[in-house]
Structures are given as structure tokens and as C-alpha cells.
Amino acid sequence: MRTSFVAALANQKAVLGALILRDMRTRFGRTAIGFVIAVAWPLTHLLAMLGVWVAIGRAVPLGTNNVVFFGTGIMPYILCLYPGRMMMLAIQQNKPMLLFPVVKVIDIILARALLEMITAMCVLLAFCTILYIAGVDFLPNRPDIAIAAIAVTVLYGISVGLLSCVILVLFPMWVAIFILIMIAQWITSGALYLPSMMPHWVLEYIVYNPLYHCISWLRTAYYDGYGGSTVEPMYVVQVSLFTLLLGFAAERAVRGKLLMK
Amino acid sequence: MIRFQDVFKFYRTQKTLKIVLDHISFRLDKGVSYGIMGINGAGKSTLMRLIAGTEMPNSGRIVREARVSWPLGFAGGLHPALTGRENIQFVARVYRQDIRKAVRFVEDFSELGPFIDAPFGTYSSGMQQRLAFGLSMAIDFDCYLIDEVMAVGDSRFQQRCRDEFNKRKQYSDMIMISHSIELVQMYCDRGIVLADGKMYFFDSVSDAVEMYKQLNM
């Protein structure tokens, strides 16, 4: 339909709003607490992993607080993995909506991305609240850096998820590969150790892992003088933007196939 | 108005390549209702999906300057876990209609009673069709697509569908696929015959019917 820019924007807003509401309601079966589960799932994952690593009681290589060291390592992983995975399933789960001519593939992707950002924010807030109630001092020295690092982490997860959701429609195998890539990133991210303790030749490869930079950047908000020259936040931003571009291009290229499958 | 510009559309079956539209350009005008005829497998339903925009051409452009419906009576996009009411609310939101008005209309038209608050997946197929039909009537489409199904339900409800549809026809156009020569003649102003990747346009429906009859021989 040929419409003015303002009218098109209003249409877009209506479609996205409706899709987000429907997504919240239908993601985990027909329950009123569907969205609570969407938040509780990654939150439980995060708390359980953190609980295990803190309970082991190993001396951490940085600072004195185990919760802060492991928390700053595990949280970015969760806030990258879950938005990425949910983005990957966006088209697959919402396929029937494309039968309404007004709903486009891109609407489903954008709605899911917005919802994942909201979900990630809720997970973060709930996590901080729980730690606060538990009496753990999890406040960063530099909240501005911490917020920026988490925002970029979520952006990175969403960008990988966007590209994956297009690939997934063409290759159902992709779910397994996606998980493998995520695990590989997790192991080499330095969440549980300091990459600088690694031999130099290993570190040379680790710096290509965007998740390493997400975690290290977040840790610079907690530990003075941490990270040094190897932490490059802009690298994650560049990788994310490039992946987003690739994802949108891929969507456009195979849109016809996405609709038909 | 809907414009096809050099549209090429094919699909693959097991071994063969089926060409539905072979680089076709045409225009469907506002204020005119079209009847599309063609033998089984000519690609009428594919053409319908191209018009609706739920499928894309392999090459060429399709420009829509009208709000086109989904095929009438078609319930595929409705979510089985959501209640009838929630499905109506979703569609009304997407199409920017007054949500309460839409719900009230469908509630009244589709005669679902208390089932309106039951999950759509628990409906009988007749109830699903009735809801889907009521829903497409609750939204102001410029152009309704009809793929064979014009009325749903028992004969009393079918009459209700036709009455509502006749009211609609005053403001909206329709594009209809039908094997029923009678229906096409009753509702359409112009005729189109789809055959072998080509479209034949007729200013009078009876000329189209004539060609369609010959194809069937």
C-alpha cells in the first residue's frame, strides 16, 4: 500500500505492538505467566551457574569477591546466549502470522528483537535485585561502563540470532551449530579465568572472540586498571553491526523462500 | 489498485517446473471485481497469494495500493492456544481497527457464544471457519480475496455470510477464484482466465466463461 511516511510509521508501530503482545502470550503455552517464564529461565540458569562456581569456593584471580568475578563472567554469556537463541527461533515459531498479508518477515524479527531487549533488561534487574537482597555488593565502580557493556552484549546476541534465524529456515541443522559456536565462545571467553594468564599464542586467538571483549569490558567497570590494551569494545560493536547487516541482507535475499517454507 | 510488473512465478514439483506466471504485467483497477478462472493446477491459488503478498514472485514487482484481505474463511494465521477473543484482538491491532468494535462484531456475527473465550484450537472446524469469516468482515479491506470459499457453516449461516458480503460489496472490491460459473457471473464485473503461465483478460465475464469452458473440453 502506498502511504505517507507518518502513516507507514503508525502502521509499523501497530504491527510491532500486536506481535510483541502475541509473542509474550504464546511463547510458553497459553499461560498468563508466559513472560515470567521467559525471564525466569535465563535468570535461573545464571543463578545456578553462579551458585555452583561460588560454592566451589576457588580463590578468584581478581579482587576478593567470588560473586563479582564469576557474576561478571556468567551474566554476559547468559545475556548473549538467550537473546541469540530466541532470535534464532523467531521466524520458526511465528510462521503462521505471515499468513496475514499485513505482517512481514521483518516485522516478526523486529518484534522479537525488541521483546528480547525487554526480557534481557528484566533478567538484569531481577538478578541485581536478588543479589542486593542477598547482601552481595554487586555495584560497579563505573555504572556507565557496566550498562554500555551489557547493552553491547545483548546487541551482539541479537545480531548473531538474527543471522541465525534466516540460516535456520534454510538449514534446520543450524541449531546444533549455533549451540556449538556459543559453547566455543563461552569456553574461550575468560568468564571463569583470566585470559591474560594464558600463553600468548592462545590469547592471540581469544581476542577474536566478541564475548571475551564483552566480559572484559564489563569487568573494567568493576576492577580498576583491568583489561589493558586487549579489551576493545568497538570490536564487539563492529562485529555486531556487520552481523546485523549480513542478517538483514540475508533476510532480503531469501525472503521468498522464508515465506514459502 | 494492484499492479503486476513483469512478474515471473514458478514452483518446483517433484520433477517438473511449473510456470504460473510467465513475465506478466497487468493492473487490477479499483472499483472493479474480478473473477479468476482456470483448470485445476493452473496456479490460481498461487496467483491469489501473490496478490495478497503472502508469497513473492521469482522476479518482477507487485505494487498494492489497496488493503488486501487474506483468503476469505481461511483460519491458518490464528493461534490455536489463544482464545477466539485474543485472536480477534490481535488481528484488529495489526490492522489498526477499533479493537472492541471488532470483537463485538465477530461475537455477534459468528455466533460462538461462550466459546469466544475458549482456545481457538478447541473449536470445531465449522466454528473456526465462522470466526475467520467474521473476522475478515470486521476489518475494512479494500479488496477481498475469495478462493472458492464464499460462505461457511450450515445453510442458514451461509445465507448470513452472503448477506453480509453483499453489504460489503458496496465499498469493497473482490477478487474471486471459482469453478462456479454462476457465482462468478453474479459477483464479478470482469473475467480473467489463467492458463499455461498466461493471463487472458475479458471485459465481460461471459467471454471469460466461454474460454474457460473451452479449456475444460
Tab-separated table of C-alpha atoms in Angstrom, chain B:
chain	number	residue	atom	x	y	z
B	1	MET	CA	-5.299	-0.746	-7.461
B	2	ILE	CA	-2.907	-3.665	-7.740
B	3	ARG	CA	-0.144	-3.678	-10.356
B	4	PHE	CA	1.934	-6.604	-11.556
B	5	GLN	CA	5.102	-5.595	-13.399
B	6	ASP	CA	6.786	-8.287	-15.445
B	7	VAL	CA	6.013	-10.911	-12.826
B	8	PHE	CA	7.597	-14.328	-13.206
B	9	LYS	CA	6.498	-17.083	-10.853
B	10	PHE	CA	7.258	-20.771	-10.922
B	11	TYR	CA	7.401	-23.571	-8.445
B	12	ARG	CA	9.050	-26.941	-8.476
B	13	THR	CA	7.187	-30.140	-8.005
B	14	GLN	CA	8.995	-33.475	-7.752
B	15	LYS	CA	10.492	-33.444	-11.200
B	16	THR	CA	8.788	-30.748	-13.163
B	17	LEU	CA	8.932	-26.999	-13.224
B	18	LYS	CA	5.510	-25.409	-13.135
B	19	ILE	CA	5.279	-21.894	-14.516
B	20	VAL	CA	2.348	-19.986	-13.047
B	21	LEU	CA	3.046	-16.552	-14.453
B	22	ASP	CA	5.430	-16.108	-17.365
B	23	HIS	CA	6.596	-12.477	-17.198
B	24	ILE	CA	3.150	-10.980	-16.933
B	25	SER	CA	2.227	-7.326	-16.458
B	26	PHE	CA	-1.284	-6.168	-15.664
B	27	ARG	CA	-3.349	-3.881	-13.497
B	28	LEU	CA	-6.383	-4.622	-11.370
B	29	ASP	CA	-8.429	-1.441	-11.088
B	30	LYS	CA	-10.150	-0.041	-8.055
B	31	GLY	CA	-13.901	-0.334	-8.122
B	32	VAL	CA	-13.880	-3.464	-10.249
B	33	SER	CA	-14.392	-7.033	-9.105
B	34	TYR	CA	-12.539	-9.769	-10.929
B	35	GLY	CA	-13.323	-13.426	-11.362
B	36	ILE	CA	-10.341	-15.685	-11.999
B	37	MET	CA	-10.935	-18.990	-13.713
B	38	GLY	CA	-8.663	-21.775	-14.780
B	39	ILE	CA	-8.421	-25.523	-14.756
B	40	ASN	CA	-7.071	-27.377	-11.722
B	41	GLY	CA	-3.364	-26.809	-11.261
B	42	ALA	CA	-3.222	-23.663	-13.385
B	43	GLY	CA	-1.897	-21.775	-10.346
B	44	LYS	CA	-4.946	-19.787	-9.294
B	45	SER	CA	-4.264	-20.108	-5.591
B	46	THR	CA	-0.612	-19.176	-6.092
B	47	LEU	CA	-1.769	-16.125	-8.012
B	48	MET	CA	-4.035	-15.294	-5.079
B	49	ARG	CA	-1.143	-15.491	-2.628
B	50	LEU	CA	0.926	-13.253	-4.894
B	51	ILE	CA	-1.900	-10.721	-4.895
B	52	ALA	CA	-2.191	-10.926	-1.106
B	53	GLY	CA	1.572	-10.635	-0.674
B	54	THR	CA	1.977	-13.815	1.356
B	55	GLU	CA	4.178	-15.214	-1.370
B	56	MET	CA	6.778	-13.482	-3.518
B	57	PRO	CA	7.363	-13.621	-7.266
B	58	ASN	CA	10.615	-15.091	-8.554
B	59	SER	CA	11.139	-11.872	-10.439
B	60	GLY	CA	9.211	-8.723	-11.184
B	61	ARG	CA	7.321	-6.347	-8.931
B	62	ILE	CA	3.883	-6.311	-7.380
B	63	VAL	CA	2.563	-2.967	-6.163
B	64	ARG	CA	-0.505	-2.816	-3.947
B	65	GLU	CA	-2.320	0.440	-3.389
B	66	ALA	CA	-5.145	-1.211	-1.561
B	67	ARG	CA	-5.567	-3.125	1.636
B	68	VAL	CA	-5.988	-6.731	0.548
B	69	SER	CA	-7.557	-9.390	2.754
B	70	TRP	CA	-6.337	-12.905	3.374
B	71	PRO	CA	-8.403	-15.527	1.519
B	72	LEU	CA	-11.890	-15.473	2.985
B	73	GLY	CA	-12.704	-18.093	5.592
B	74	PHE	CA	-9.045	-19.017	5.912
B	75	ALA	CA	-8.051	-19.578	9.550
B	76	GLY	CA	-4.374	-20.554	9.181
B	77	GLY	CA	-2.932	-17.471	10.835
B	78	LEU	CA	-4.968	-17.745	14.005
B	79	HIS	CA	-3.188	-19.129	17.038
B	80	PRO	CA	-4.633	-22.353	18.498
B	81	ALA	CA	-3.531	-21.565	22.059
B	82	LEU	CA	-5.117	-18.117	22.125
B	83	THR	CA	-8.819	-17.682	22.719
B	84	GLY	CA	-11.121	-16.517	19.955
B	85	ARG	CA	-11.257	-13.118	21.607
B	86	GLU	CA	-7.470	-12.803	21.818
B	87	ASN	CA	-7.114	-13.782	18.181
B	88	ILE	CA	-9.624	-11.129	17.187
B	89	GLN	CA	-7.818	-8.561	19.313
B	90	PHE	CA	-4.519	-9.452	17.664
B	91	VAL	CA	-5.843	-9.088	14.132
B	92	ALA	CA	-7.687	-5.863	14.998
B	93	ARG	CA	-4.467	-4.469	16.454
B	94	VAL	CA	-2.402	-5.436	13.423
B	95	TYR	CA	-4.918	-3.815	11.082
B	96	ARG	CA	-5.430	-0.808	13.360
B	97	GLN	CA	-9.146	-1.307	13.821
B	98	ASP	CA	-11.184	-0.380	16.877
B	99	ILE	CA	-10.497	-3.484	18.971
B	100	ARG	CA	-13.715	-3.501	20.975
B	101	LYS	CA	-15.807	-2.854	17.912
B	102	ALA	CA	-14.146	-5.722	16.084
B	103	VAL	CA	-14.663	-8.118	18.993
B	104	ARG	CA	-18.306	-7.090	19.310
B	105	PHE	CA	-18.863	-7.549	15.583
B	106	VAL	CA	-17.357	-11.035	15.449
B	107	GLU	CA	-19.065	-12.050	18.695
B	108	ASP	CA	-22.367	-11.082	17.166
B	109	PHE	CA	-21.731	-12.350	13.661
B	110	SER	CA	-20.002	-15.670	14.262
B	111	GLU	CA	-22.436	-16.884	16.944
B	112	LEU	CA	-19.756	-18.506	19.053
B	113	GLY	CA	-21.413	-17.730	22.376
B	114	PRO	CA	-19.202	-18.542	25.366
B	115	PHE	CA	-16.676	-20.251	23.063
B	116	ILE	CA	-15.306	-16.816	22.241
B	117	ASP	CA	-13.220	-17.174	25.417
B	118	ALA	CA	-12.118	-20.745	24.721
B	119	PRO	CA	-8.797	-21.526	22.987
B	120	PHE	CA	-9.168	-21.362	19.221
B	121	GLY	CA	-7.624	-24.834	18.909
B	122	THR	CA	-10.578	-26.372	20.740
B	123	TYR	CA	-13.075	-25.100	18.142
B	124	SER	CA	-14.793	-27.398	15.694
B	125	SER	CA	-13.782	-26.749	12.097
B	126	GLY	CA	-17.122	-25.070	11.454
B	127	MET	CA	-16.595	-22.717	14.368
B	128	GLN	CA	-13.069	-21.926	13.195
B	129	GLN	CA	-14.339	-21.020	9.765
B	130	ARG	CA	-17.134	-18.918	11.207
B	131	LEU	CA	-14.711	-16.965	13.349
B	132	ALA	CA	-12.290	-16.498	10.450
B	133	PHE	CA	-15.099	-15.338	8.194
B	134	GLY	CA	-16.492	-12.919	10.787
B	135	LEU	CA	-13.015	-11.586	11.363
B	136	SER	CA	-12.426	-10.734	7.721
B	137	MET	CA	-15.762	-8.927	7.727
B	138	ALA	CA	-14.814	-6.985	10.871
B	139	ILE	CA	-11.869	-5.379	9.119
B	140	ASP	CA	-12.292	-2.777	6.424
B	141	PHE	CA	-10.481	-4.300	3.494
B	142	ASP	CA	-10.402	-2.504	0.155
B	143	CYS	CA	-10.270	-5.789	-1.614
B	144	TYR	CA	-11.451	-9.207	-0.511
B	145	LEU	CA	-9.828	-12.347	-1.829
B	146	ILE	CA	-12.068	-15.341	-2.275
B	147	ASP	CA	-10.545	-18.704	-3.021
B	148	GLU	CA	-13.555	-20.917	-3.748
B	149	VAL	CA	-14.965	-20.425	-0.259
B	150	MET	CA	-17.580	-17.703	-0.207
B	151	ALA	CA	-19.705	-18.806	2.663
B	152	VAL	CA	-19.162	-21.157	5.557
B	153	GLY	CA	-21.268	-23.058	8.055
B	154	ASP	CA	-24.728	-24.539	7.689
B	155	SER	CA	-27.153	-23.223	5.105
B	156	ARG	CA	-28.624	-20.598	7.424
B	157	PHE	CA	-25.171	-19.284	8.279
B	158	GLN	CA	-24.150	-19.368	4.634
B	159	GLN	CA	-27.066	-17.068	3.870
B	160	ARG	CA	-25.844	-14.773	6.635
B	161	CYS	CA	-22.377	-14.738	5.050
B	162	ARG	CA	-23.794	-13.834	1.661
B	163	ASP	CA	-25.965	-11.058	3.122
B	164	GLU	CA	-23.020	-9.555	4.962
B	165	PHE	CA	-20.911	-9.904	1.882
B	166	ASN	CA	-23.428	-8.121	-0.298
B	167	LYS	CA	-23.346	-5.201	2.145
B	168	ARG	CA	-19.562	-5.185	1.896
B	169	LYS	CA	-19.589	-5.137	-1.873
B	170	GLN	CA	-20.815	-1.572	-1.850
B	171	TYR	CA	-17.452	-0.301	-0.544
B	172	SER	CA	-15.027	-3.088	-1.276
B	173	ASP	CA	-13.866	-4.894	-4.397
B	174	MET	CA	-13.296	-8.558	-4.657
B	175	ILE	CA	-11.057	-10.953	-6.499
B	176	MET	CA	-12.626	-14.340	-6.740
B	177	ILE	CA	-11.427	-17.764	-7.760
B	178	SER	CA	-14.252	-20.097	-8.538
B	179	HIS	CA	-15.205	-23.050	-10.626
B	180	SER	CA	-18.797	-21.986	-10.229
B	181	ILE	CA	-19.715	-20.065	-13.355
B	182	GLU	CA	-22.857	-18.841	-11.648
B	183	LEU	CA	-21.016	-17.261	-8.715
B	184	VAL	CA	-18.512	-15.522	-10.948
B	185	GLN	CA	-21.270	-14.149	-13.109
B	186	MET	CA	-23.204	-12.956	-10.087
B	187	TYR	CA	-20.371	-11.156	-8.291
B	188	CYS	CA	-17.733	-10.164	-10.818
B	189	ASP	CA	-17.518	-7.325	-13.339
B	190	ARG	CA	-14.631	-8.666	-15.389
B	191	GLY	CA	-13.148	-12.080	-16.009
B	192	ILE	CA	-9.627	-13.443	-16.114
B	193	VAL	CA	-8.581	-16.853	-17.360
B	194	LEU	CA	-5.257	-18.245	-16.172
B	195	ALA	CA	-3.732	-20.887	-18.425
B	196	ASP	CA	-0.163	-22.010	-19.190
B	197	GLY	CA	1.507	-19.088	-17.444
B	198	LYS	CA	-0.539	-16.508	-19.288
B	199	MET	CA	-3.497	-14.393	-18.223
B	200	TYR	CA	-6.372	-13.609	-20.529
B	201	PHE	CA	-8.452	-10.558	-19.636
B	202	PHE	CA	-12.093	-10.164	-20.599
B	203	ASP	CA	-14.262	-7.089	-20.133
B	204	SER	CA	-17.281	-9.288	-19.817
B	205	VAL	CA	-17.455	-12.258	-17.532
B	206	SER	CA	-19.365	-14.333	-20.059
B	207	ASP	CA	-16.486	-14.138	-22.575
B	208	ALA	CA	-14.146	-15.442	-19.877
B	209	VAL	CA	-16.594	-18.188	-19.053
B	210	GLU	CA	-16.662	-19.100	-22.739
B	211	MET	CA	-12.897	-19.542	-22.843
B	212	TYR	CA	-12.898	-21.419	-19.557
B	213	LYS	CA	-15.473	-23.837	-20.944
B	214	GLN	CA	-13.288	-24.457	-23.984
B	215	LEU	CA	-10.283	-25.209	-21.773
B	216	ASN	CA	-12.349	-27.783	-19.993
B	217	MET	CA	-13.225	-29.596	-23.149
